[in-house]
Amino acid sequence: MKLKKMKIAKTMCAAALTVAAVYTVFAQPETEVVEYHTTISQGETLWDVCGRVASDEDDLSYLVWQTRKENGIQDAGNLQPGTEIVVHPRKVVRP
């Protein structure tokens, strides 16, 4: 009896893992990275710029970090108006 319950539990666990794997592969929307060019305005922060162009697929804190790195920004709190930067948010691609 105990062996039968263990087999059922293993089968259910395997089924759950299979469903999770299929969902992960097929249910997530495909994304592509796009390039967005902008010029910093007076009083605007890097978080403002990234938040304006981020998609639902983006982690905003990662996008800000990535934008700082890619644009060589040493002090994000000291952005000067007129500074041109490039942001690479994800664009959700709908089939």
JSON list of C-alpha atoms in Angstrom, two decimals:
[
{"chain": "A", "resi": 1, "resn": "MET", "atom": "CA", "xyz": [0.00, 0.00, 0.00]},
{"chain": "A", "resi": 2, "resn": "LYS", "atom": "CA", "xyz": [2.80, 2.42, 0.95]},
{"chain": "A", "resi": 3, "resn": "LEU", "atom": "CA", "xyz": [4.68, 1.59, -2.26]},
{"chain": "A", "resi": 4, "resn": "LYS", "atom": "CA", "xyz": [1.59, 2.34, -4.35]},
{"chain": "A", "resi": 5, "resn": "LYS", "atom": "CA", "xyz": [1.20, 5.76, -2.67]},
{"chain": "A", "resi": 6, "resn": "MET", "atom": "CA", "xyz": [4.86, 6.55, -3.38]},
{"chain": "A", "resi": 7, "resn": "LYS", "atom": "CA", "xyz": [4.42, 5.66, -7.06]},
{"chain": "A", "resi": 8, "resn": "ILE", "atom": "CA", "xyz": [1.35, 7.89, -7.28]},
{"chain": "A", "resi": 9, "resn": "ALA", "atom": "CA", "xyz": [3.22, 10.74, -5.59]},
{"chain": "A", "resi": 10, "resn": "LYS", "atom": "CA", "xyz": [6.20, 10.38, -7.96]},
{"chain": "A", "resi": 11, "resn": "THR", "atom": "CA", "xyz": [3.88, 10.34, -10.97]},
{"chain": "A", "resi": 12, "resn": "MET", "atom": "CA", "xyz": [2.05, 13.45, -9.79]},
{"chain": "A", "resi": 13, "resn": "CYS", "atom": "CA", "xyz": [5.34, 15.21, -9.13]},
{"chain": "A", "resi": 14, "resn": "ALA", "atom": "CA", "xyz": [6.64, 14.34, -12.60]},
{"chain": "A", "resi": 15, "resn": "ALA", "atom": "CA", "xyz": [3.39, 15.57, -14.15]},
{"chain": "A", "resi": 16, "resn": "ALA", "atom": "CA", "xyz": [3.58, 18.86, -12.25]},
{"chain": "A", "resi": 17, "resn": "LEU", "atom": "CA", "xyz": [7.18, 19.41, -13.36]},
{"chain": "A", "resi": 18, "resn": "THR", "atom": "CA", "xyz": [6.24, 18.69, -16.97]},
{"chain": "A", "resi": 19, "resn": "VAL", "atom": "CA", "xyz": [3.38, 21.19, -16.87]},
{"chain": "A", "resi": 20, "resn": "ALA", "atom": "CA", "xyz": [5.65, 23.82, -15.31]},
{"chain": "A", "resi": 21, "resn": "ALA", "atom": "CA", "xyz": [8.33, 23.27, -17.96]},
{"chain": "A", "resi": 22, "resn": "VAL", "atom": "CA", "xyz": [5.83, 23.52, -20.81]},
{"chain": "A", "resi": 23, "resn": "TYR", "atom": "CA", "xyz": [4.36, 26.71, -19.32]},
{"chain": "A", "resi": 24, "resn": "THR", "atom": "CA", "xyz": [7.80, 28.26, -18.96]},
{"chain": "A", "resi": 25, "resn": "VAL", "atom": "CA", "xyz": [8.72, 27.57, -22.57]},
{"chain": "A", "resi": 26, "resn": "PHE", "atom": "CA", "xyz": [5.44, 28.28, -24.35]},
{"chain": "A", "resi": 27, "resn": "ALA", "atom": "CA", "xyz": [3.38, 30.65, -22.20]},
{"chain": "A", "resi": 28, "resn": "GLN", "atom": "CA", "xyz": [5.90, 33.47, -21.86]},
{"chain": "A", "resi": 29, "resn": "PRO", "atom": "CA", "xyz": [5.77, 36.15, -24.54]},
{"chain": "A", "resi": 30, "resn": "GLU", "atom": "CA", "xyz": [8.83, 36.40, -26.75]},
{"chain": "A", "resi": 31, "resn": "THR", "atom": "CA", "xyz": [10.82, 39.59, -26.25]},
{"chain": "A", "resi": 32, "resn": "GLU", "atom": "CA", "xyz": [13.40, 41.49, -28.22]},
{"chain": "A", "resi": 33, "resn": "VAL", "atom": "CA", "xyz": [15.62, 44.31, -27.06]},
{"chain": "A", "resi": 34, "resn": "VAL", "atom": "CA", "xyz": [15.03, 47.69, -28.72]},
{"chain": "A", "resi": 35, "resn": "GLU", "atom": "CA", "xyz": [17.22, 50.78, -28.74]},
{"chain": "A", "resi": 36, "resn": "TYR", "atom": "CA", "xyz": [15.77, 54.02, -27.40]},
{"chain": "A", "resi": 37, "resn": "HIS", "atom": "CA", "xyz": [17.72, 57.29, -27.72]},
{"chain": "A", "resi": 38, "resn": "THR", "atom": "CA", "xyz": [16.86, 60.20, -25.44]},
{"chain": "A", "resi": 39, "resn": "THR", "atom": "CA", "xyz": [18.25, 63.45, -24.10]},
{"chain": "A", "resi": 40, "resn": "ILE", "atom": "CA", "xyz": [18.12, 64.16, -20.37]},
{"chain": "A", "resi": 41, "resn": "SER", "atom": "CA", "xyz": [15.88, 67.11, -19.44]},
{"chain": "A", "resi": 42, "resn": "GLN", "atom": "CA", "xyz": [16.26, 69.41, -16.41]},
{"chain": "A", "resi": 43, "resn": "GLY", "atom": "CA", "xyz": [15.37, 67.52, -13.21]},
{"chain": "A", "resi": 44, "resn": "GLU", "atom": "CA", "xyz": [15.01, 64.17, -14.96]},
{"chain": "A", "resi": 45, "resn": "THR", "atom": "CA", "xyz": [16.58, 61.09, -13.39]},
{"chain": "A", "resi": 46, "resn": "LEU", "atom": "CA", "xyz": [17.80, 57.88, -14.94]},
{"chain": "A", "resi": 47, "resn": "TRP", "atom": "CA", "xyz": [14.91, 56.12, -13.18]},
{"chain": "A", "resi": 48, "resn": "ASP", "atom": "CA", "xyz": [12.48, 58.53, -14.88]},
{"chain": "A", "resi": 49, "resn": "VAL", "atom": "CA", "xyz": [13.89, 57.82, -18.34]},
{"chain": "A", "resi": 50, "resn": "CYS", "atom": "CA", "xyz": [14.06, 54.05, -17.87]},
{"chain": "A", "resi": 51, "resn": "GLY", "atom": "CA", "xyz": [10.61, 53.93, -16.27]},
{"chain": "A", "resi": 52, "resn": "ARG", "atom": "CA", "xyz": [9.12, 55.77, -19.23]},
{"chain": "A", "resi": 53, "resn": "VAL", "atom": "CA", "xyz": [10.37, 53.24, -21.79]},
{"chain": "A", "resi": 54, "resn": "ALA", "atom": "CA", "xyz": [10.40, 50.00, -19.77]},
{"chain": "A", "resi": 55, "resn": "SER", "atom": "CA", "xyz": [8.02, 47.23, -20.77]},
{"chain": "A", "resi": 56, "resn": "ASP", "atom": "CA", "xyz": [6.22, 44.87, -18.40]},
{"chain": "A", "resi": 57, "resn": "GLU", "atom": "CA", "xyz": [8.99, 42.36, -19.16]},
{"chain": "A", "resi": 58, "resn": "ASP", "atom": "CA", "xyz": [11.72, 44.65, -17.79]},
{"chain": "A", "resi": 59, "resn": "ASP", "atom": "CA", "xyz": [13.09, 44.67, -14.26]},
{"chain": "A", "resi": 60, "resn": "LEU", "atom": "CA", "xyz": [13.37, 48.43, -13.79]},
{"chain": "A", "resi": 61, "resn": "SER", "atom": "CA", "xyz": [16.29, 48.30, -11.36]},
{"chain": "A", "resi": 62, "resn": "TYR", "atom": "CA", "xyz": [18.23, 46.07, -13.77]},
{"chain": "A", "resi": 63, "resn": "LEU", "atom": "CA", "xyz": [17.36, 48.37, -16.71]},
{"chain": "A", "resi": 64, "resn": "VAL", "atom": "CA", "xyz": [18.69, 51.38, -14.77]},
{"chain": "A", "resi": 65, "resn": "TRP", "atom": "CA", "xyz": [21.88, 49.49, -13.86]},
{"chain": "A", "resi": 66, "resn": "GLN", "atom": "CA", "xyz": [22.33, 48.30, -17.46]},
{"chain": "A", "resi": 67, "resn": "THR", "atom": "CA", "xyz": [21.77, 51.82, -18.82]},
{"chain": "A", "resi": 68, "resn": "ARG", "atom": "CA", "xyz": [24.35, 53.27, -16.39]},
{"chain": "A", "resi": 69, "resn": "LYS", "atom": "CA", "xyz": [26.86, 50.64, -17.44]},
{"chain": "A", "resi": 70, "resn": "GLU", "atom": "CA", "xyz": [26.27, 50.94, -21.20]},
{"chain": "A", "resi": 71, "resn": "ASN", "atom": "CA", "xyz": [26.42, 54.76, -21.15]},
{"chain": "A", "resi": 72, "resn": "GLY", "atom": "CA", "xyz": [29.42, 55.02, -18.80]},
{"chain": "A", "resi": 73, "resn": "ILE", "atom": "CA", "xyz": [27.45, 56.99, -16.20]},
{"chain": "A", "resi": 74, "resn": "GLN", "atom": "CA", "xyz": [29.50, 57.18, -13.00]},
{"chain": "A", "resi": 75, "resn": "ASP", "atom": "CA", "xyz": [27.03, 59.17, -10.86]},
{"chain": "A", "resi": 76, "resn": "ALA", "atom": "CA", "xyz": [23.39, 58.67, -11.85]},
{"chain": "A", "resi": 77, "resn": "GLY", "atom": "CA", "xyz": [22.36, 61.36, -9.36]},
{"chain": "A", "resi": 78, "resn": "ASN", "atom": "CA", "xyz": [24.39, 63.95, -11.23]},
{"chain": "A", "resi": 79, "resn": "LEU", "atom": "CA", "xyz": [22.99, 63.68, -14.77]},
{"chain": "A", "resi": 80, "resn": "GLN", "atom": "CA", "xyz": [23.34, 66.89, -16.70]},
{"chain": "A", "resi": 81, "resn": "PRO", "atom": "CA", "xyz": [20.52, 68.25, -18.89]},
{"chain": "A", "resi": 82, "resn": "GLY", "atom": "CA", "xyz": [21.37, 67.74, -22.54]},
{"chain": "A", "resi": 83, "resn": "THR", "atom": "CA", "xyz": [23.19, 64.44, -21.92]},
{"chain": "A", "resi": 84, "resn": "GLU", "atom": "CA", "xyz": [22.26, 61.93, -24.62]},
{"chain": "A", "resi": 85, "resn": "ILE", "atom": "CA", "xyz": [21.82, 58.33, -23.51]},
{"chain": "A", "resi": 86, "resn": "VAL", "atom": "CA", "xyz": [20.69, 55.04, -25.03]},
{"chain": "A", "resi": 87, "resn": "VAL", "atom": "CA", "xyz": [18.32, 52.71, -23.18]},
{"chain": "A", "resi": 88, "resn": "HIS", "atom": "CA", "xyz": [17.70, 49.08, -24.24]},
{"chain": "A", "resi": 89, "resn": "PRO", "atom": "CA", "xyz": [14.27, 48.06, -22.92]},
{"chain": "A", "resi": 90, "resn": "ARG", "atom": "CA", "xyz": [12.60, 44.80, -23.95]},
{"chain": "A", "resi": 91, "resn": "LYS", "atom": "CA", "xyz": [9.83, 44.95, -26.50]},
{"chain": "A", "resi": 92, "resn": "VAL", "atom": "CA", "xyz": [7.18, 42.26, -26.17]},
{"chain": "A", "resi": 93, "resn": "VAL", "atom": "CA", "xyz": [6.66, 40.51, -29.49]},
{"chain": "A", "resi": 94, "resn": "ARG", "atom": "CA", "xyz": [3.12, 39.20, -29.96]},
{"chain": "A", "resi": 95, "resn": "PRO", "atom": "CA", "xyz": [2.75, 36.33, -32.43]}
]
